mmCIF file with all atom_site columns, C-alpha atoms in Angstrom:
data_model
loop_
_atom_site.group_PDB
_atom_site.id
_atom_site.type_symbol
_atom_site.label_atom_id
_atom_site.label_alt_id
_atom_site.label_comp_id
_atom_site.label_asym_id
_atom_site.label_entity_id
_atom_site.label_seq_id
_atom_site.pdbx_PDB_ins_code
_atom_site.Cartn_x
_atom_site.Cartn_y
_atom_site.Cartn_z
_atom_site.occupancy
_atom_site.B_iso_or_equiv
_atom_site.pdbx_formal_charge
_atom_site.auth_seq_id
_atom_site.auth_comp_id
_atom_site.auth_asym_id
_atom_site.auth_atom_id
_atom_site.pdbx_PDB_model_num
ATOM 1   C CA . GLU A 1 1   ? -80.477 -24.088 9.007   1.00 0.00 ? 274 GLU A CA 1
ATOM 2   C CA . VAL A 1 2   ? -83.562 -23.489 6.887   1.00 0.00 ? 275 VAL A CA 1
ATOM 3   C CA . PHE A 1 3   ? -86.748 -25.480 6.611   1.00 0.00 ? 276 PHE A CA 1
ATOM 4   C CA . ARG A 1 4   ? -86.901 -27.956 3.723   1.00 0.00 ? 277 ARG A CA 1
ATOM 5   C CA . HIS A 1 5   ? -90.291 -26.608 2.627   1.00 0.00 ? 278 HIS A CA 1
ATOM 6   C CA . HIS A 1 6   ? -88.613 -23.230 1.962   1.00 0.00 ? 279 HIS A CA 1
ATOM 7   C CA . LEU A 1 7   ? -86.383 -24.772 -0.719  1.00 0.00 ? 280 LEU A CA 1
ATOM 8   C CA . LEU A 1 8   ? -87.097 -25.861 -4.274  1.00 0.00 ? 281 LEU A CA 1
ATOM 9   C CA . ASP A 1 9   ? -85.988 -29.286 -5.465  1.00 0.00 ? 282 ASP A CA 1
ATOM 10  C CA . PHE A 1 10  ? -83.269 -27.806 -7.708  1.00 0.00 ? 283 PHE A CA 1
ATOM 11  C CA . GLN A 1 11  ? -81.826 -25.970 -4.690  1.00 0.00 ? 284 GLN A CA 1
ATOM 12  C CA . VAL A 1 12  ? -81.653 -29.181 -2.688  1.00 0.00 ? 285 VAL A CA 1
ATOM 13  C CA . SER A 1 13  ? -79.949 -30.873 -5.665  1.00 0.00 ? 286 SER A CA 1
ATOM 14  C CA . ARG A 1 14  ? -77.384 -28.062 -5.720  1.00 0.00 ? 287 ARG A CA 1
ATOM 15  C CA . TYR A 1 15  ? -76.634 -28.602 -2.025  1.00 0.00 ? 288 TYR A CA 1
ATOM 16  C CA . LEU A 1 16  ? -76.030 -32.299 -2.712  1.00 0.00 ? 289 LEU A CA 1
ATOM 17  C CA . SER A 1 17  ? -74.013 -31.922 -5.934  1.00 0.00 ? 290 SER A CA 1
ATOM 18  C CA . ASP A 1 18  ? -70.421 -33.154 -6.148  1.00 0.00 ? 291 ASP A CA 1
ATOM 19  C CA . GLY A 1 19  ? -67.952 -30.631 -4.807  1.00 0.00 ? 292 GLY A CA 1
ATOM 20  C CA . ASN A 1 20  ? -70.579 -28.491 -3.050  1.00 0.00 ? 293 ASN A CA 1
ATOM 21  C CA . ARG A 1 21  ? -69.855 -28.206 0.670   1.00 0.00 ? 294 ARG A CA 1
ATOM 22  C CA . ASN A 1 22  ? -73.589 -27.818 1.438   1.00 0.00 ? 295 ASN A CA 1
ATOM 23  C CA . LEU A 1 23  ? -73.597 -24.213 0.212   1.00 0.00 ? 296 LEU A CA 1
ATOM 24  C CA . HIS A 1 24  ? -76.680 -22.322 -0.938  1.00 0.00 ? 297 HIS A CA 1
ATOM 25  C CA . GLU A 1 25  ? -74.969 -20.413 -3.770  1.00 0.00 ? 298 GLU A CA 1
ATOM 26  C CA . PRO A 1 26  ? -71.348 -21.568 -3.800  1.00 0.00 ? 299 PRO A CA 1
ATOM 27  C CA . VAL A 1 27  ? -69.746 -18.624 -5.648  1.00 0.00 ? 300 VAL A CA 1
ATOM 28  C CA . GLU A 1 28  ? -71.685 -15.862 -3.907  1.00 0.00 ? 301 GLU A CA 1
ATOM 29  C CA . GLU A 1 29  ? -71.411 -17.529 -0.515  1.00 0.00 ? 302 GLU A CA 1
ATOM 30  C CA . ASP A 1 30  ? -67.655 -17.878 -0.881  1.00 0.00 ? 303 ASP A CA 1
ATOM 31  C CA . TRP A 1 31  ? -67.355 -14.118 -1.487  1.00 0.00 ? 304 TRP A CA 1
ATOM 32  C CA . PHE A 1 32  ? -69.745 -13.415 1.373   1.00 0.00 ? 305 PHE A CA 1
ATOM 33  C CA . LEU A 1 33  ? -67.714 -15.483 3.843   1.00 0.00 ? 306 LEU A CA 1
ATOM 34  C CA . ARG A 1 34  ? -64.472 -13.823 2.682   1.00 0.00 ? 307 ARG A CA 1
ATOM 35  C CA . LEU A 1 35  ? -65.959 -10.370 3.202   1.00 0.00 ? 308 LEU A CA 1
ATOM 36  C CA . ILE A 1 36  ? -67.227 -11.301 6.661   1.00 0.00 ? 309 ILE A CA 1
ATOM 37  C CA . ASP A 1 37  ? -63.762 -12.590 7.569   1.00 0.00 ? 310 ASP A CA 1
ATOM 38  C CA . SER A 1 38  ? -62.116 -9.411  6.260   1.00 0.00 ? 311 SER A CA 1
ATOM 39  C CA . CYS A 1 39  ? -64.250 -7.168  8.496   1.00 0.00 ? 312 CYS A CA 1
ATOM 40  C CA . ASP A 1 40  ? -62.706 -6.859  11.940  1.00 0.00 ? 313 ASP A CA 1
ATOM 41  C CA . ARG A 1 41  ? -65.670 -5.001  13.427  1.00 0.00 ? 314 ARG A CA 1
ATOM 42  C CA . PRO A 1 42  ? -67.801 -7.325  15.591  1.00 0.00 ? 315 PRO A CA 1
ATOM 43  C CA . ASP A 1 43  ? -70.916 -5.213  14.930  1.00 0.00 ? 316 ASP A CA 1
ATOM 44  C CA . LEU A 1 44  ? -70.801 -5.718  11.160  1.00 0.00 ? 317 LEU A CA 1
ATOM 45  C CA . ARG A 1 45  ? -73.746 -4.121  9.319   1.00 0.00 ? 318 ARG A CA 1
ATOM 46  C CA . PHE A 1 46  ? -75.363 -6.009  6.426   1.00 0.00 ? 319 PHE A CA 1
ATOM 47  C CA . CYS A 1 47  ? -78.009 -4.944  3.909   1.00 0.00 ? 320 CYS A CA 1
ATOM 48  C CA . ASP A 1 48  ? -79.756 -7.820  2.122   1.00 0.00 ? 321 ASP A CA 1
ATOM 49  C CA . ILE A 1 49  ? -81.525 -6.395  -0.922  1.00 0.00 ? 322 ILE A CA 1
ATOM 50  C CA . GLY A 1 50  ? -83.793 -9.168  -2.149  1.00 0.00 ? 323 GLY A CA 1
ATOM 51  C CA . GLY A 1 51  ? -83.623 -11.259 1.006   1.00 0.00 ? 324 GLY A CA 1
ATOM 52  C CA . GLY A 1 52  ? -85.473 -14.337 -0.218  1.00 0.00 ? 325 GLY A CA 1
ATOM 53  C CA . ILE A 1 53  ? -85.849 -16.786 2.671   1.00 0.00 ? 326 ILE A CA 1
ATOM 54  C CA . GLY A 1 54  ? -83.138 -14.946 4.615   1.00 0.00 ? 327 GLY A CA 1
ATOM 55  C CA . TYR A 1 55  ? -80.256 -17.294 3.870   1.00 0.00 ? 328 TYR A CA 1
ATOM 56  C CA . TYR A 1 56  ? -77.435 -14.708 3.825   1.00 0.00 ? 329 TYR A CA 1
ATOM 57  C CA . THR A 1 57  ? -78.871 -12.808 6.759   1.00 0.00 ? 330 THR A CA 1
ATOM 58  C CA . LEU A 1 58  ? -79.115 -16.017 8.798   1.00 0.00 ? 331 LEU A CA 1
ATOM 59  C CA . LEU A 1 59  ? -75.564 -16.985 7.899   1.00 0.00 ? 332 LEU A CA 1
ATOM 60  C CA . LEU A 1 60  ? -74.153 -13.635 9.000   1.00 0.00 ? 333 LEU A CA 1
ATOM 61  C CA . LEU A 1 61  ? -76.184 -13.446 12.205  1.00 0.00 ? 334 LEU A CA 1
ATOM 62  C CA . LYS A 1 62  ? -75.088 -16.986 13.148  1.00 0.00 ? 335 LYS A CA 1
ATOM 63  C CA . LEU A 1 63  ? -71.412 -16.216 12.455  1.00 0.00 ? 336 LEU A CA 1
ATOM 64  C CA . ARG A 1 64  ? -71.295 -12.786 14.126  1.00 0.00 ? 337 ARG A CA 1
ATOM 65  C CA . ALA A 1 65  ? -73.120 -12.473 17.438  1.00 0.00 ? 338 ALA A CA 1
ATOM 66  C CA . GLU A 1 66  ? -73.084 -8.649  17.338  1.00 0.00 ? 339 GLU A CA 1
ATOM 67  C CA . ALA A 1 67  ? -73.930 -8.191  13.649  1.00 0.00 ? 340 ALA A CA 1
ATOM 68  C CA . GLU A 1 68  ? -77.166 -6.575  12.477  1.00 0.00 ? 341 GLU A CA 1
ATOM 69  C CA . ALA A 1 69  ? -79.028 -6.840  9.183   1.00 0.00 ? 342 ALA A CA 1
ATOM 70  C CA . THR A 1 70  ? -81.494 -4.793  7.185   1.00 0.00 ? 343 THR A CA 1
ATOM 71  C CA . VAL A 1 71  ? -83.487 -6.931  4.755   1.00 0.00 ? 344 VAL A CA 1
ATOM 72  C CA . PHE A 1 72  ? -85.668 -5.903  1.800   1.00 0.00 ? 345 PHE A CA 1
ATOM 73  C CA . GLU A 1 73  ? -88.265 -8.506  0.815   1.00 0.00 ? 346 GLU A CA 1
ATOM 74  C CA . PHE A 1 74  ? -91.778 -8.111  -0.577  1.00 0.00 ? 347 PHE A CA 1
ATOM 75  C CA . LEU A 1 75  ? -92.936 -11.674 -1.265  1.00 0.00 ? 348 LEU A CA 1
ATOM 76  C CA . PRO A 1 76  ? -95.230 -12.786 1.612   1.00 0.00 ? 349 PRO A CA 1
ATOM 77  C CA . ALA A 1 77  ? -93.967 -16.403 1.484   1.00 0.00 ? 350 ALA A CA 1
ATOM 78  C CA . HIS A 1 78  ? -90.385 -15.179 1.856   1.00 0.00 ? 351 HIS A CA 1
ATOM 79  C CA . ILE A 1 79  ? -91.272 -12.777 4.665   1.00 0.00 ? 352 ILE A CA 1
ATOM 80  C CA . SER A 1 80  ? -92.839 -15.676 6.585   1.00 0.00 ? 353 SER A CA 1
ATOM 81  C CA . ALA A 1 81  ? -89.834 -17.899 5.799   1.00 0.00 ? 354 ALA A CA 1
ATOM 82  C CA . ILE A 1 82  ? -87.384 -15.300 7.105   1.00 0.00 ? 355 ILE A CA 1
ATOM 83  C CA . ARG A 1 83  ? -89.241 -15.118 10.413  1.00 0.00 ? 356 ARG A CA 1
ATOM 84  C CA . GLU A 1 84  ? -89.555 -18.919 10.671  1.00 0.00 ? 357 GLU A CA 1
ATOM 85  C CA . ASN A 1 85  ? -85.864 -19.395 9.904   1.00 0.00 ? 358 ASN A CA 1
ATOM 86  C CA . LEU A 1 86  ? -84.801 -16.789 12.480  1.00 0.00 ? 359 LEU A CA 1
ATOM 87  C CA . ALA A 1 87  ? -86.718 -18.748 15.113  1.00 0.00 ? 360 ALA A CA 1
ATOM 88  C CA . LEU A 1 88  ? -85.314 -22.079 13.867  1.00 0.00 ? 361 LEU A CA 1
ATOM 89  C CA . ASN A 1 89  ? -81.780 -20.728 14.325  1.00 0.00 ? 362 ASN A CA 1
ATOM 90  C CA . GLY A 1 90  ? -82.461 -19.110 17.705  1.00 0.00 ? 363 GLY A CA 1
ATOM 91  C CA . ILE A 1 91  ? -81.750 -15.609 16.372  1.00 0.00 ? 364 ILE A CA 1
ATOM 92  C CA . SER A 1 92  ? -83.479 -12.663 18.001  1.00 0.00 ? 365 SER A CA 1
ATOM 93  C CA . PRO A 1 93  ? -85.705 -10.792 15.533  1.00 0.00 ? 366 PRO A CA 1
ATOM 94  C CA . GLY A 1 94  ? -84.366 -7.577  17.092  1.00 0.00 ? 367 GLY A CA 1
ATOM 95  C CA . ARG A 1 95  ? -81.076 -8.083  15.242  1.00 0.00 ? 368 ARG A CA 1
ATOM 96  C CA . MET A 1 96  ? -82.820 -7.635  11.900  1.00 0.00 ? 369 MET A CA 1
ATOM 97  C CA . THR A 1 97  ? -84.819 -4.799  10.377  1.00 0.00 ? 370 THR A CA 1
ATOM 98  C CA . LEU A 1 98  ? -87.236 -6.317  7.869   1.00 0.00 ? 371 LEU A CA 1
ATOM 99  C CA . ILE A 1 99  ? -88.470 -3.887  5.227   1.00 0.00 ? 372 ILE A CA 1
ATOM 100 C CA . GLU A 1 100 ? -91.546 -5.528  3.733   1.00 0.00 ? 373 GLU A CA 1
ATOM 101 C CA . ALA A 1 101 ? -91.231 -3.778  0.392   1.00 0.00 ? 374 ALA A CA 1
ATOM 102 C CA . ALA A 1 102 ? -89.373 -3.930  -2.878  1.00 0.00 ? 375 ALA A CA 1
ATOM 103 C CA . ALA A 1 103 ? -86.121 -1.978  -3.045  1.00 0.00 ? 376 ALA A CA 1
ATOM 104 C CA . HIS A 1 104 ? -86.731 0.525   -5.831  1.00 0.00 ? 377 HIS A CA 1
ATOM 105 C CA . VAL A 1 105 ? -85.740 3.908   -7.285  1.00 0.00 ? 378 VAL A CA 1
ATOM 106 C CA . SER A 1 106 ? -88.605 5.699   -5.510  1.00 0.00 ? 379 SER A CA 1
ATOM 107 C CA . ASP A 1 107 ? -91.172 5.199   -2.775  1.00 0.00 ? 380 ASP A CA 1
ATOM 108 C CA . GLY A 1 108 ? -94.611 4.073   -3.838  1.00 0.00 ? 381 GLY A CA 1
ATOM 109 C CA . VAL A 1 109 ? -96.292 0.989   -5.204  1.00 0.00 ? 382 VAL A CA 1
ATOM 110 C CA . VAL A 1 110 ? -94.894 -1.188  -8.001  1.00 0.00 ? 383 VAL A CA 1
ATOM 111 C CA . GLU A 1 111 ? -95.997 -4.298  -9.758  1.00 0.00 ? 384 GLU A CA 1
ATOM 112 C CA . GLY A 1 112 ? -94.300 -7.446  -8.552  1.00 0.00 ? 385 GLY A CA 1
ATOM 113 C CA . SER A 1 113 ? -94.321 -10.946 -9.951  1.00 0.00 ? 386 SER A CA 1
ATOM 114 C CA . ASP A 1 114 ? -93.791 -14.213 -8.149  1.00 0.00 ? 387 ASP A CA 1
ATOM 115 C CA . SER A 1 115 ? -93.286 -17.718 -9.469  1.00 0.00 ? 388 SER A CA 1
ATOM 116 C CA . ASP A 1 116 ? -91.901 -20.882 -7.920  1.00 0.00 ? 389 ASP A CA 1
ATOM 117 C CA . PHE A 1 117 ? -90.899 -19.127 -4.685  1.00 0.00 ? 390 PHE A CA 1
ATOM 118 C CA . SER A 1 118 ? -89.007 -16.418 -6.587  1.00 0.00 ? 391 SER A CA 1
ATOM 119 C CA . SER A 1 119 ? -89.984 -12.807 -7.106  1.00 0.00 ? 392 SER A CA 1
ATOM 120 C CA . HIS A 1 120 ? -89.064 -9.685  -9.020  1.00 0.00 ? 393 HIS A CA 1
ATOM 121 C CA . VAL A 1 121 ? -90.313 -6.170  -9.679  1.00 0.00 ? 394 VAL A CA 1
ATOM 122 C CA . VAL A 1 122 ? -91.845 -5.887  -13.124 1.00 0.00 ? 395 VAL A CA 1
ATOM 123 C CA . ILE A 1 123 ? -89.714 -3.216  -14.813 1.00 0.00 ? 396 ILE A CA 1
ATOM 124 C CA . VAL A 1 124 ? -91.312 -3.280  -18.250 1.00 0.00 ? 397 VAL A CA 1
ATOM 125 C CA . ASP A 1 125 ? -94.935 -3.750  -19.212 1.00 0.00 ? 398 ASP A CA 1
ATOM 126 C CA . ALA A 1 126 ? -94.524 -7.258  -20.557 1.00 0.00 ? 399 ALA A CA 1
ATOM 127 C CA . PRO A 1 127 ? -96.525 -10.409 -19.976 1.00 0.00 ? 400 PRO A CA 1
ATOM 128 C CA . VAL A 1 128 ? -95.306 -12.643 -17.180 1.00 0.00 ? 401 VAL A CA 1
ATOM 129 C CA . ALA A 1 129 ? -94.575 -16.114 -18.529 1.00 0.00 ? 402 ALA A CA 1
ATOM 130 C CA . LYS A 1 130 ? -95.157 -17.790 -15.158 1.00 0.00 ? 403 LYS A CA 1
ATOM 131 C CA . GLY A 1 131 ? -96.456 -16.718 -11.806 1.00 0.00 ? 404 GLY A CA 1
ATOM 132 C CA . THR A 1 132 ? -98.741 -13.921 -10.801 1.00 0.00 ? 405 THR A CA 1
ATOM 133 C CA . ARG A 1 133 ? -98.535 -10.152 -10.726 1.00 0.00 ? 406 ARG A CA 1
ATOM 134 C CA . HIS A 1 134 ? -99.606 -8.093  -7.760  1.00 0.00 ? 407 HIS A CA 1
ATOM 135 C CA . ARG A 1 135 ? -99.125 -4.573  -6.409  1.00 0.00 ? 408 ARG A CA 1
ATOM 136 C CA . VAL A 1 136 ? -96.437 -4.294  -3.738  1.00 0.00 ? 409 VAL A CA 1
ATOM 137 C CA . PRO A 1 137 ? -95.024 -1.437  -1.669  1.00 0.00 ? 410 PRO A CA 1
ATOM 138 C CA . ALA A 1 138 ? -91.709 0.016   -2.839  1.00 0.00 ? 411 ALA A CA 1
ATOM 139 C CA . ARG A 1 139 ? -89.072 1.917   -0.897  1.00 0.00 ? 412 ARG A CA 1
ATOM 140 C CA . ASP A 1 140 ? -86.404 4.164   -2.371  1.00 0.00 ? 413 ASP A CA 1
ATOM 141 C CA . LEU A 1 141 ? -83.132 2.339   -1.716  1.00 0.00 ? 414 LEU A CA 1
ATOM 142 C CA . ALA A 1 142 ? -80.962 5.457   -2.024  1.00 0.00 ? 415 ALA A CA 1
ATOM 143 C CA . ALA A 1 143 ? -83.177 7.449   0.357   1.00 0.00 ? 416 ALA A CA 1
ATOM 144 C CA . LEU A 1 144 ? -82.998 4.676   2.937   1.00 0.00 ? 417 LEU A CA 1
ATOM 145 C CA . LEU A 1 145 ? -79.200 4.537   2.584   1.00 0.00 ? 418 LEU A CA 1
ATOM 146 C CA . ALA A 1 146 ? -79.015 8.315   3.030   1.00 0.00 ? 419 ALA A CA 1
ATOM 147 C CA . ALA A 1 147 ? -80.917 8.023   6.333   1.00 0.00 ? 420 ALA A CA 1
ATOM 148 C CA . GLU A 1 148 ? -78.551 5.386   7.761   1.00 0.00 ? 421 GLU A CA 1
ATOM 149 C CA . PRO A 1 149 ? -76.291 6.596   10.588  1.00 0.00 ? 422 PRO A CA 1
ATOM 150 C CA . ALA A 1 150 ? -73.301 4.623   9.264   1.00 0.00 ? 423 ALA A CA 1
ATOM 151 C CA . PRO A 1 151 ? -72.363 2.721   6.100   1.00 0.00 ? 424 PRO A CA 1
ATOM 152 C CA . PHE A 1 152 ? -73.184 -0.930  5.638   1.00 0.00 ? 425 PHE A CA 1
ATOM 153 C CA . ASP A 1 153 ? -70.111 -3.165  5.612   1.00 0.00 ? 426 ASP A CA 1
ATOM 154 C CA . ILE A 1 154 ? -71.663 -5.526  3.052   1.00 0.00 ? 427 ILE A CA 1
ATOM 155 C CA . ALA A 1 155 ? -74.697 -5.356  0.785   1.00 0.00 ? 428 ALA A CA 1
ATOM 156 C CA . LYS A 1 156 ? -75.994 -8.322  -1.161  1.00 0.00 ? 429 LYS A CA 1
ATOM 157 C CA . LEU A 1 157 ? -78.050 -7.244  -4.177  1.00 0.00 ? 430 LEU A CA 1
ATOM 158 C CA . ASP A 1 158 ? -80.049 -9.937  -5.963  1.00 0.00 ? 431 ASP A CA 1
ATOM 159 C CA . VAL A 1 159 ? -83.330 -8.689  -7.394  1.00 0.00 ? 432 VAL A CA 1
ATOM 160 C CA . GLN A 1 160 ? -83.833 -10.993 -10.368 1.00 0.00 ? 433 GLN A CA 1
ATOM 161 C CA . GLY A 1 161 ? -82.720 -8.695  -13.172 1.00 0.00 ? 434 GLY A CA 1
ATOM 162 C CA . GLY A 1 162 ? -83.034 -5.199  -11.667 1.00 0.00 ? 435 GLY A CA 1
ATOM 163 C CA . GLU A 1 163 ? -79.525 -5.055  -10.206 1.00 0.00 ? 436 GLU A CA 1
ATOM 164 C CA . ALA A 1 164 ? -78.043 -2.494  -12.639 1.00 0.00 ? 437 ALA A CA 1
ATOM 165 C CA . THR A 1 165 ? -81.054 -0.201  -12.256 1.00 0.00 ? 438 THR A CA 1
ATOM 166 C CA . LEU A 1 166 ? -80.754 -0.121  -8.462  1.00 0.00 ? 439 LEU A CA 1
ATOM 167 C CA . LEU A 1 167 ? -76.966 0.117   -8.451  1.00 0.00 ? 440 LEU A CA 1
ATOM 168 C CA . SER A 1 168 ? -77.066 3.041   -10.880 1.00 0.00 ? 441 SER A CA 1
ATOM 169 C CA . HIS A 1 169 ? -79.709 4.770   -8.739  1.00 0.00 ? 442 HIS A CA 1
ATOM 170 C CA . VAL A 1 170 ? -77.553 4.444   -5.600  1.00 0.00 ? 443 VAL A CA 1
ATOM 171 C CA . VAL A 1 171 ? -74.471 5.804   -7.392  1.00 0.00 ? 444 VAL A CA 1
ATOM 172 C CA . GLU A 1 172 ? -76.287 8.682   -9.147  1.00 0.00 ? 445 GLU A CA 1
ATOM 173 C CA . SER A 1 173 ? -77.934 9.766   -5.895  1.00 0.00 ? 446 SER A CA 1
ATOM 174 C CA . GLY A 1 174 ? -74.541 10.044  -4.196  1.00 0.00 ? 447 GLY A CA 1
ATOM 175 C CA . GLN A 1 175 ? -75.083 7.180   -1.752  1.00 0.00 ? 448 GLN A CA 1
ATOM 176 C CA . ALA A 1 176 ? -72.403 4.753   -3.008  1.00 0.00 ? 449 ALA A CA 1
ATOM 177 C CA . GLY A 1 177 ? -70.322 5.513   0.085   1.00 0.00 ? 450 GLY A CA 1
ATOM 178 C CA . GLN A 1 178 ? -73.044 4.000   2.262   1.00 0.00 ? 451 GLN A CA 1
ATOM 179 C CA . ILE A 1 179 ? -72.030 0.514   1.043   1.00 0.00 ? 452 ILE A CA 1
ATOM 180 C CA . ARG A 1 180 ? -68.447 -0.601  1.649   1.00 0.00 ? 453 ARG A CA 1
ATOM 181 C CA . ASN A 1 181 ? -68.663 -3.931  -0.232  1.00 0.00 ? 454 ASN A CA 1
ATOM 182 C CA . TRP A 1 182 ? -71.174 -5.224  -2.771  1.00 0.00 ? 455 TRP A CA 1
ATOM 183 C CA . ILE A 1 183 ? -72.066 -8.784  -3.704  1.00 0.00 ? 456 ILE A CA 1
ATOM 184 C CA . ILE A 1 184 ? -74.292 -8.581  -6.764  1.00 0.00 ? 457 ILE A CA 1
ATOM 185 C CA . GLY A 1 185 ? -76.098 -11.617 -8.120  1.00 0.00 ? 458 GLY A CA 1
ATOM 186 C CA . THR A 1 186 ? -76.521 -10.722 -11.787 1.00 0.00 ? 459 THR A CA 1
ATOM 187 C CA . HIS A 1 187 ? -78.793 -12.488 -14.212 1.00 0.00 ? 460 HIS A CA 1
ATOM 188 C CA . GLY A 1 188 ? -76.944 -12.708 -17.509 1.00 0.00 ? 461 GLY A CA 1
ATOM 189 C CA . GLU A 1 189 ? -73.802 -11.283 -19.082 1.00 0.00 ? 462 GLU A CA 1
ATOM 190 C CA . ALA A 1 190 ? -75.406 -7.974  -20.098 1.00 0.00 ? 463 ALA A CA 1
ATOM 191 C CA . ILE A 1 191 ? -76.415 -7.072  -16.530 1.00 0.00 ? 464 ILE A CA 1
ATOM 192 C CA . PHE A 1 192 ? -73.039 -8.302  -15.253 1.00 0.00 ? 465 PHE A CA 1
ATOM 193 C CA . SER A 1 193 ? -71.197 -5.991  -17.657 1.00 0.00 ? 466 SER A CA 1
ATOM 194 C CA . GLU A 1 194 ? -73.477 -3.067  -16.875 1.00 0.00 ? 467 GLU A CA 1
ATOM 195 C CA . CYS A 1 195 ? -72.903 -3.471  -13.122 1.00 0.00 ? 468 CYS A CA 1
ATOM 196 C CA . LEU A 1 196 ? -69.135 -3.593  -13.666 1.00 0.00 ? 469 LEU A CA 1
ATOM 197 C CA . ASP A 1 197 ? -69.329 -0.363  -15.699 1.00 0.00 ? 470 ASP A CA 1
ATOM 198 C CA . ILE A 1 198 ? -71.354 1.349   -12.948 1.00 0.00 ? 471 ILE A CA 1
#
């Protein structure tokens, strides 16, 4: 369960559309559920890169009582929503590590943009059509993976256009083995193709 005020009207319409079984993102969620089912370890480890309101993390933690999640999110509204939704679902906050920063190619500070309850790291110096820009902390995704004691069983990567950049960084830094299965929400055919090539 998530609070209605955490959802946009188009998301609610998607839940109610014909053929949708009340799924948040039907294609991605189908893959996510299949991957969860294929993992026979009760203590499944999940990395949610671009956690949003925590939907995938909540789903996993509800389905697997011993699972743990690491979540990257920098938008304050989403960080609050994740915490509210954990409480709504009766999930202990101790089962989740919340990294209040953007997943990036290095540690530091980057420029982020948010609009309509969505966010992304500004990769190029271009005007933002909607929303506001602000400085946000960034954490090196590959360095964090390198410090993990064991691989993540599943990682969901959805960072509003920066997926290929982060995926390439993880691979080039030698940390691809720290993720057993990827679900990547790409934004357009070009990024989709680039991620497949990587």
